[in-house]
Amino acid sequence: MIGNWNPKAVRTLRSLRSTSAPMTYTLIAVCCLIFVLGPASGFTPSYGTGDALAAAQRAYFRHWGVVPADLFDGPAREALTPATALFIHGSWVHLLGNMLFLFVFGAMTEERMGRVAFTLFYIGCGYLALLGYAAANATSQQSLVGASGAISAVLGAFLYLFPSARVTSLLPFLFFLPLRFPAWVVLPFWAALQWLALGQAPSGPGVAYLAHLVGFGLGLGYAWVRYGRGTKVKAAPAPAPEGENQP
């Protein structure tokens, strides 16, 4: 049967099968595909334009995203939204920023954990990160979408598993010069920025910094409990930008 498939699709499946991190690339592909087919991309004319498009986007995010007030007081199906929201993004910048981080940090983490364990870890931590945000904002009617909570968990696990991996950071106060630091410097600095930003964040729509922090803590804690001391891997240098985009 596979012989009747499009040759490009066959080559893609074979490349995913042979790579050491197929689930990382599959998650990236799924997020990108869902975004392109959704109303936020602007590529699907059936959603209309102008006010009609804006209304379609609000309905789409409310249906598939996490609405804290509905999650705790709404129908049972709302319990699924912390999982579906992981695959929904609000803009091109939001999508590309998250997928860049997943691409850089996900492959090595998946290779260390294994395909099945990494997938369950990603979805489970992402679910709990969004649930934690919702619990802290239980009366909010704002939709929350994005993979940032899950990706933050990957960053936390990466920090424990590969603390000496060299990470390329672009620092704005140094004119965006690419500088390489070990993960144990860059990732705690990133987490500290999320903590500081959380204290300055206004109420209402914006970046869910709390979901980032919950995800990061869950990932770091999981790696510490699951792998224990003495199992850290000395990794080859891994390039990465500094920062994180909102869910």
mmCIF file of C-alpha atoms in Angstrom:
data_model
loop_
_atom_site.group_PDB
_atom_site.id
_atom_site.type_symbol
_atom_site.label_atom_id
_atom_site.label_comp_id
_atom_site.label_asym_id
_atom_site.label_seq_id
_atom_site.Cartn_x
_atom_site.Cartn_y
_atom_site.Cartn_z
ATOM 1 C CA MET A 1 0.000 0.000 0.000
ATOM 2 C CA ILE A 2 2.813 2.412 0.816
ATOM 3 C CA GLY A 3 3.979 2.141 -2.775
ATOM 4 C CA ASN A 4 0.881 4.060 -3.901
ATOM 5 C CA TRP A 5 1.684 7.058 -1.692
ATOM 6 C CA ASN A 6 3.191 10.266 -2.905
ATOM 7 C CA PRO A 7 6.988 9.745 -3.126
ATOM 8 C CA LYS A 8 7.644 12.887 -1.066
ATOM 9 C CA ALA A 9 5.377 11.608 1.720
ATOM 10 C CA VAL A 10 7.181 8.258 1.692
ATOM 11 C CA ARG A 11 10.583 9.968 1.952
ATOM 12 C CA THR A 12 9.310 12.129 4.822
ATOM 13 C CA LEU A 13 8.058 9.092 6.756
ATOM 14 C CA ARG A 14 11.332 7.254 6.190
ATOM 15 C CA SER A 15 13.376 10.256 7.360
ATOM 16 C CA LEU A 16 11.257 10.533 10.531
ATOM 17 C CA ARG A 17 11.744 6.831 11.156
ATOM 18 C CA SER A 18 15.513 7.085 10.836
ATOM 19 C CA THR A 19 16.034 10.262 12.896
ATOM 20 C CA SER A 20 16.895 10.108 16.584
ATOM 21 C CA ALA A 21 14.102 12.574 17.471
ATOM 22 C CA PRO A 22 11.054 11.776 15.312
ATOM 23 C CA MET A 23 8.476 12.974 17.845
ATOM 24 C CA THR A 24 10.068 16.403 18.173
ATOM 25 C CA TYR A 25 9.805 16.935 14.431
ATOM 26 C CA THR A 26 6.306 15.427 14.351
ATOM 27 C CA LEU A 27 5.103 17.826 17.059
ATOM 28 C CA ILE A 28 6.569 20.746 15.116
ATOM 29 C CA ALA A 29 4.908 19.577 11.904
ATOM 30 C CA VAL A 30 1.516 19.084 13.592
ATOM 31 C CA CYS A 31 1.601 22.529 15.229
ATOM 32 C CA CYS A 32 2.543 24.177 11.933
ATOM 33 C CA LEU A 33 -0.145 22.315 9.985
ATOM 34 C CA ILE A 34 -2.868 23.148 12.502
ATOM 35 C CA PHE A 35 -1.845 26.797 12.483
ATOM 36 C CA VAL A 36 -1.835 27.068 8.688
ATOM 37 C CA LEU A 37 -5.312 25.509 8.489
ATOM 38 C CA GLY A 38 -6.698 27.691 11.295
ATOM 39 C CA PRO A 39 -8.004 31.267 11.180
ATOM 40 C CA ALA A 40 -4.904 32.906 12.720
ATOM 41 C CA SER A 41 -2.685 32.166 9.708
ATOM 42 C CA GLY A 42 -4.813 34.073 7.204
ATOM 43 C CA PHE A 43 -4.338 31.267 4.660
ATOM 44 C CA THR A 44 -7.863 29.814 4.834
ATOM 45 C CA PRO A 45 -10.351 32.023 2.949
ATOM 46 C CA SER A 46 -13.373 30.212 4.395
ATOM 47 C CA TYR A 47 -12.907 32.150 7.656
ATOM 48 C CA GLY A 48 -13.555 35.418 5.835
ATOM 49 C CA THR A 49 -11.840 38.758 6.375
ATOM 50 C CA GLY A 50 -12.097 41.768 8.644
ATOM 51 C CA ASP A 51 -14.655 41.456 11.434
ATOM 52 C CA ALA A 52 -15.718 38.000 10.281
ATOM 53 C CA LEU A 53 -12.125 36.736 10.552
ATOM 54 C CA ALA A 54 -11.667 38.313 13.989
ATOM 55 C CA ALA A 55 -14.885 36.666 15.199
ATOM 56 C CA ALA A 56 -13.769 33.324 13.778
ATOM 57 C CA GLN A 57 -10.435 33.623 15.575
ATOM 58 C CA ARG A 58 -12.100 34.375 18.920
ATOM 59 C CA ALA A 59 -14.465 31.429 18.527
ATOM 60 C CA TYR A 60 -11.629 29.145 17.457
ATOM 61 C CA PHE A 61 -9.412 30.061 20.411
ATOM 62 C CA ARG A 62 -12.307 29.758 22.838
ATOM 63 C CA HIS A 63 -13.249 26.314 21.512
ATOM 64 C CA TRP A 64 -9.764 24.782 21.453
ATOM 65 C CA GLY A 65 -7.977 26.910 24.048
ATOM 66 C CA VAL A 66 -8.171 26.992 27.826
ATOM 67 C CA VAL A 67 -10.743 29.367 29.289
ATOM 68 C CA PRO A 68 -10.149 29.090 33.062
ATOM 69 C CA ALA A 69 -13.697 29.988 34.080
ATOM 70 C CA ASP A 70 -15.116 27.357 31.713
ATOM 71 C CA LEU A 71 -12.499 24.771 32.658
ATOM 72 C CA PHE A 72 -13.636 24.620 36.273
ATOM 73 C CA ASP A 73 -17.344 25.434 35.902
ATOM 74 C CA GLY A 74 -18.157 24.393 32.335
ATOM 75 C CA PRO A 75 -18.989 21.079 30.641
ATOM 76 C CA ALA A 76 -16.795 17.996 30.952
ATOM 77 C CA ARG A 77 -15.247 18.492 27.518
ATOM 78 C CA GLU A 78 -13.413 21.539 28.840
ATOM 79 C CA ALA A 79 -11.085 19.150 30.696
ATOM 80 C CA LEU A 80 -9.529 18.330 27.308
ATOM 81 C CA THR A 81 -8.686 21.918 26.439
ATOM 82 C CA PRO A 82 -5.294 22.038 28.268
ATOM 83 C CA ALA A 83 -4.234 19.292 25.824
ATOM 84 C CA THR A 84 -5.746 20.764 22.652
ATOM 85 C CA ALA A 85 -4.447 24.247 23.485
ATOM 86 C CA LEU A 86 -0.872 22.929 23.214
ATOM 87 C CA PHE A 87 -1.281 22.691 19.451
ATOM 88 C CA ILE A 88 -2.949 26.077 18.868
ATOM 89 C CA HIS A 89 -1.007 29.336 18.360
ATOM 90 C CA GLY A 90 -2.197 32.893 18.107
ATOM 91 C CA SER A 91 0.150 34.362 15.485
ATOM 92 C CA TRP A 92 3.089 33.602 13.216
ATOM 93 C CA VAL A 93 5.522 35.080 15.747
ATOM 94 C CA HIS A 94 4.001 32.980 18.505
ATOM 95 C CA LEU A 95 4.223 29.795 16.439
ATOM 96 C CA LEU A 96 7.731 30.299 15.055
ATOM 97 C CA GLY A 97 9.188 31.311 18.413
ATOM 98 C CA ASN A 98 7.799 28.236 20.142
ATOM 99 C CA MET A 99 8.789 25.856 17.362
ATOM 100 C CA LEU A 100 12.334 27.233 17.286
ATOM 101 C CA PHE A 101 12.752 26.441 20.967
ATOM 102 C CA LEU A 102 11.242 22.989 20.525
ATOM 103 C CA PHE A 103 13.536 22.296 17.571
ATOM 104 C CA VAL A 104 16.675 23.363 19.454
ATOM 105 C CA PHE A 105 16.019 21.757 22.821
ATOM 106 C CA GLY A 106 13.565 18.979 21.988
ATOM 107 C CA ALA A 107 15.761 16.716 19.872
ATOM 108 C CA MET A 108 18.462 16.101 22.480
ATOM 109 C CA THR A 109 15.885 15.725 25.252
ATOM 110 C CA GLU A 110 13.878 13.211 23.231
ATOM 111 C CA GLU A 111 17.004 11.250 22.355
ATOM 112 C CA ARG A 112 17.822 10.980 26.059
ATOM 113 C CA MET A 113 14.272 10.113 27.206
ATOM 114 C CA GLY A 114 13.111 7.974 24.311
ATOM 115 C CA ARG A 115 10.234 8.602 21.917
ATOM 116 C CA VAL A 116 7.274 7.406 23.971
ATOM 117 C CA ALA A 117 8.495 8.827 27.280
ATOM 118 C CA PHE A 118 9.285 12.187 25.683
ATOM 119 C CA THR A 119 5.842 12.443 24.063
ATOM 120 C CA LEU A 120 4.038 11.629 27.309
ATOM 121 C CA PHE A 121 6.334 14.013 29.189
ATOM 122 C CA TYR A 122 5.686 16.829 26.696
ATOM 123 C CA ILE A 123 1.906 16.507 26.692
ATOM 124 C CA GLY A 124 1.619 15.757 30.417
ATOM 125 C CA CYS A 125 3.780 18.673 31.556
ATOM 126 C CA GLY A 126 2.153 20.989 29.035
ATOM 127 C CA TYR A 127 -1.286 20.007 30.299
ATOM 128 C CA LEU A 128 -0.304 20.595 33.927
ATOM 129 C CA ALA A 129 1.367 23.929 33.106
ATOM 130 C CA LEU A 130 -1.815 25.273 31.515
ATOM 131 C CA LEU A 131 -3.896 23.764 34.318
ATOM 132 C CA GLY A 132 -1.709 25.545 36.861
ATOM 133 C CA TYR A 133 -2.174 28.860 35.078
ATOM 134 C CA ALA A 134 -5.932 28.296 34.912
ATOM 135 C CA ALA A 135 -6.115 27.462 38.622
ATOM 136 C CA ALA A 136 -4.348 30.726 39.476
ATOM 137 C CA ASN A 137 -6.764 32.669 37.240
ATOM 138 C CA ALA A 138 -9.907 30.647 37.825
ATOM 139 C CA THR A 139 -12.358 33.433 36.999
ATOM 140 C CA SER A 140 -10.674 34.569 33.774
ATOM 141 C CA GLN A 141 -12.666 34.486 30.540
ATOM 142 C CA GLN A 142 -9.551 34.915 28.375
ATOM 143 C CA SER A 143 -8.539 32.053 26.068
ATOM 144 C CA LEU A 144 -5.070 30.609 26.622
ATOM 145 C CA VAL A 145 -3.340 28.812 23.751
ATOM 146 C CA GLY A 146 0.182 27.742 22.873
ATOM 147 C CA ALA A 147 2.865 25.130 23.502
ATOM 148 C CA SER A 148 4.962 27.354 25.749
ATOM 149 C CA GLY A 149 4.159 25.413 28.933
ATOM 150 C CA ALA A 150 5.229 22.120 27.362
ATOM 151 C CA ILE A 151 8.324 23.652 25.772
ATOM 152 C CA SER A 152 9.273 25.252 29.086
ATOM 153 C CA ALA A 153 9.155 21.756 30.579
ATOM 154 C CA VAL A 154 11.561 20.622 27.861
ATOM 155 C CA LEU A 155 13.884 23.483 28.843
ATOM 156 C CA GLY A 156 13.746 22.391 32.478
ATOM 157 C CA ALA A 157 14.571 18.788 31.617
ATOM 158 C CA PHE A 158 17.326 19.917 29.252
ATOM 159 C CA LEU A 159 18.904 21.958 32.038
ATOM 160 C CA TYR A 160 19.120 18.901 34.289
ATOM 161 C CA LEU A 161 20.196 16.433 31.603
ATOM 162 C CA PHE A 162 22.641 18.652 29.689
ATOM 163 C CA PRO A 163 23.808 21.410 32.060
ATOM 164 C CA SER A 164 27.140 21.857 30.271
ATOM 165 C CA ALA A 165 25.732 22.040 26.731
ATOM 166 C CA ARG A 166 26.821 25.292 25.091
ATOM 167 C CA VAL A 167 23.897 27.485 24.093
ATOM 168 C CA THR A 168 24.128 30.419 21.693
ATOM 169 C CA SER A 169 22.286 33.464 23.069
ATOM 170 C CA LEU A 170 21.466 36.771 21.402
ATOM 171 C CA LEU A 171 21.570 39.483 24.062
ATOM 172 C CA PRO A 172 19.879 42.777 23.052
ATOM 173 C CA PHE A 173 21.965 44.899 25.449
ATOM 174 C CA LEU A 174 25.084 43.618 23.646
ATOM 175 C CA PHE A 175 23.728 44.568 20.208
ATOM 176 C CA PHE A 176 22.507 40.981 19.628
ATOM 177 C CA LEU A 177 26.021 39.581 19.430
ATOM 178 C CA PRO A 178 25.863 35.734 19.464
ATOM 179 C CA LEU A 179 27.550 34.539 22.639
ATOM 180 C CA ARG A 180 27.863 30.951 23.841
ATOM 181 C CA PHE A 181 27.159 30.021 27.440
ATOM 182 C CA PRO A 182 26.511 26.686 29.172
ATOM 183 C CA ALA A 183 22.876 25.727 29.683
ATOM 184 C CA TRP A 184 23.234 26.101 33.456
ATOM 185 C CA VAL A 185 23.780 29.835 32.870
ATOM 186 C CA VAL A 186 21.300 30.532 30.066
ATOM 187 C CA LEU A 187 18.254 28.561 31.205
ATOM 188 C CA PRO A 188 18.146 29.733 34.843
ATOM 189 C CA PHE A 189 18.587 33.274 33.479
ATOM 190 C CA TRP A 190 15.614 32.683 31.178
ATOM 191 C CA ALA A 191 13.552 31.363 34.108
ATOM 192 C CA ALA A 192 14.514 34.409 36.198
ATOM 193 C CA LEU A 193 13.292 36.684 33.392
ATOM 194 C CA GLN A 194 9.957 34.862 33.381
ATOM 195 C CA TRP A 195 9.666 35.335 37.138
ATOM 196 C CA LEU A 196 10.427 39.046 36.910
ATOM 197 C CA ALA A 197 8.037 39.473 34.001
ATOM 198 C CA LEU A 198 5.313 37.676 35.938
ATOM 199 C CA GLY A 199 5.480 40.317 38.628
ATOM 200 C CA GLN A 200 5.148 43.116 36.068
ATOM 201 C CA ALA A 201 2.509 41.496 33.852
ATOM 202 C CA PRO A 202 -0.819 43.348 33.655
ATOM 203 C CA SER A 203 -4.115 41.561 34.039
ATOM 204 C CA GLY A 204 -5.898 40.528 30.862
ATOM 205 C CA PRO A 205 -4.535 39.105 27.589
ATOM 206 C CA GLY A 206 -0.796 38.713 27.286
ATOM 207 C CA VAL A 207 2.046 36.296 27.929
ATOM 208 C CA ALA A 208 1.235 33.493 30.380
ATOM 209 C CA TYR A 209 4.498 33.696 32.305
ATOM 210 C CA LEU A 210 3.083 31.545 35.091
ATOM 211 C CA ALA A 211 2.553 28.671 32.637
ATOM 212 C CA HIS A 212 6.206 29.020 31.606
ATOM 213 C CA LEU A 213 7.397 28.810 35.203
ATOM 214 C CA VAL A 214 5.125 25.888 36.074
ATOM 215 C CA GLY A 215 6.257 23.993 32.983
ATOM 216 C CA PHE A 216 9.930 24.718 33.649
ATOM 217 C CA GLY A 217 9.618 23.515 37.247
ATOM 218 C CA LEU A 218 7.757 20.376 36.204
ATOM 219 C CA GLY A 219 10.368 19.511 33.577
ATOM 220 C CA LEU A 220 13.284 20.080 35.923
ATOM 221 C CA GLY A 221 11.579 18.111 38.699
ATOM 222 C CA TYR A 222 10.669 15.227 36.405
ATOM 223 C CA ALA A 223 14.220 14.899 35.095
ATOM 224 C CA TRP A 224 15.625 15.002 38.633
ATOM 225 C CA VAL A 225 13.225 12.323 39.913
ATOM 226 C CA ARG A 226 13.341 10.115 36.807
ATOM 227 C CA TYR A 227 17.053 10.139 36.118
ATOM 228 C CA GLY A 228 18.532 10.950 39.506
ATOM 229 C CA ARG A 229 22.035 12.117 40.146
ATOM 230 C CA GLY A 230 24.937 10.880 38.123
ATOM 231 C CA THR A 231 23.004 10.376 34.863
ATOM 232 C CA LYS A 232 23.604 13.766 33.260
ATOM 233 C CA VAL A 233 24.981 13.570 29.748
ATOM 234 C CA LYS A 234 27.878 15.661 28.543
ATOM 235 C CA ALA A 235 26.437 17.020 25.331
ATOM 236 C CA ALA A 236 27.813 18.570 22.197
ATOM 237 C CA PRO A 237 27.157 22.312 21.725
ATOM 238 C CA ALA A 238 23.545 23.176 20.954
ATOM 239 C CA PRO A 239 22.642 26.522 19.335
ATOM 240 C CA ALA A 240 19.645 28.414 20.673
ATOM 241 C CA PRO A 241 18.301 31.958 20.868
ATOM 242 C CA GLU A 242 17.462 33.691 24.104
ATOM 243 C CA GLY A 243 13.864 34.309 25.013
ATOM 244 C CA GLU A 244 10.487 32.685 24.712
ATOM 245 C CA ASN A 245 7.241 33.578 23.026
ATOM 246 C CA GLN A 246 3.874 33.759 24.620
ATOM 247 C CA PRO A 247 1.223 31.126 24.478
#
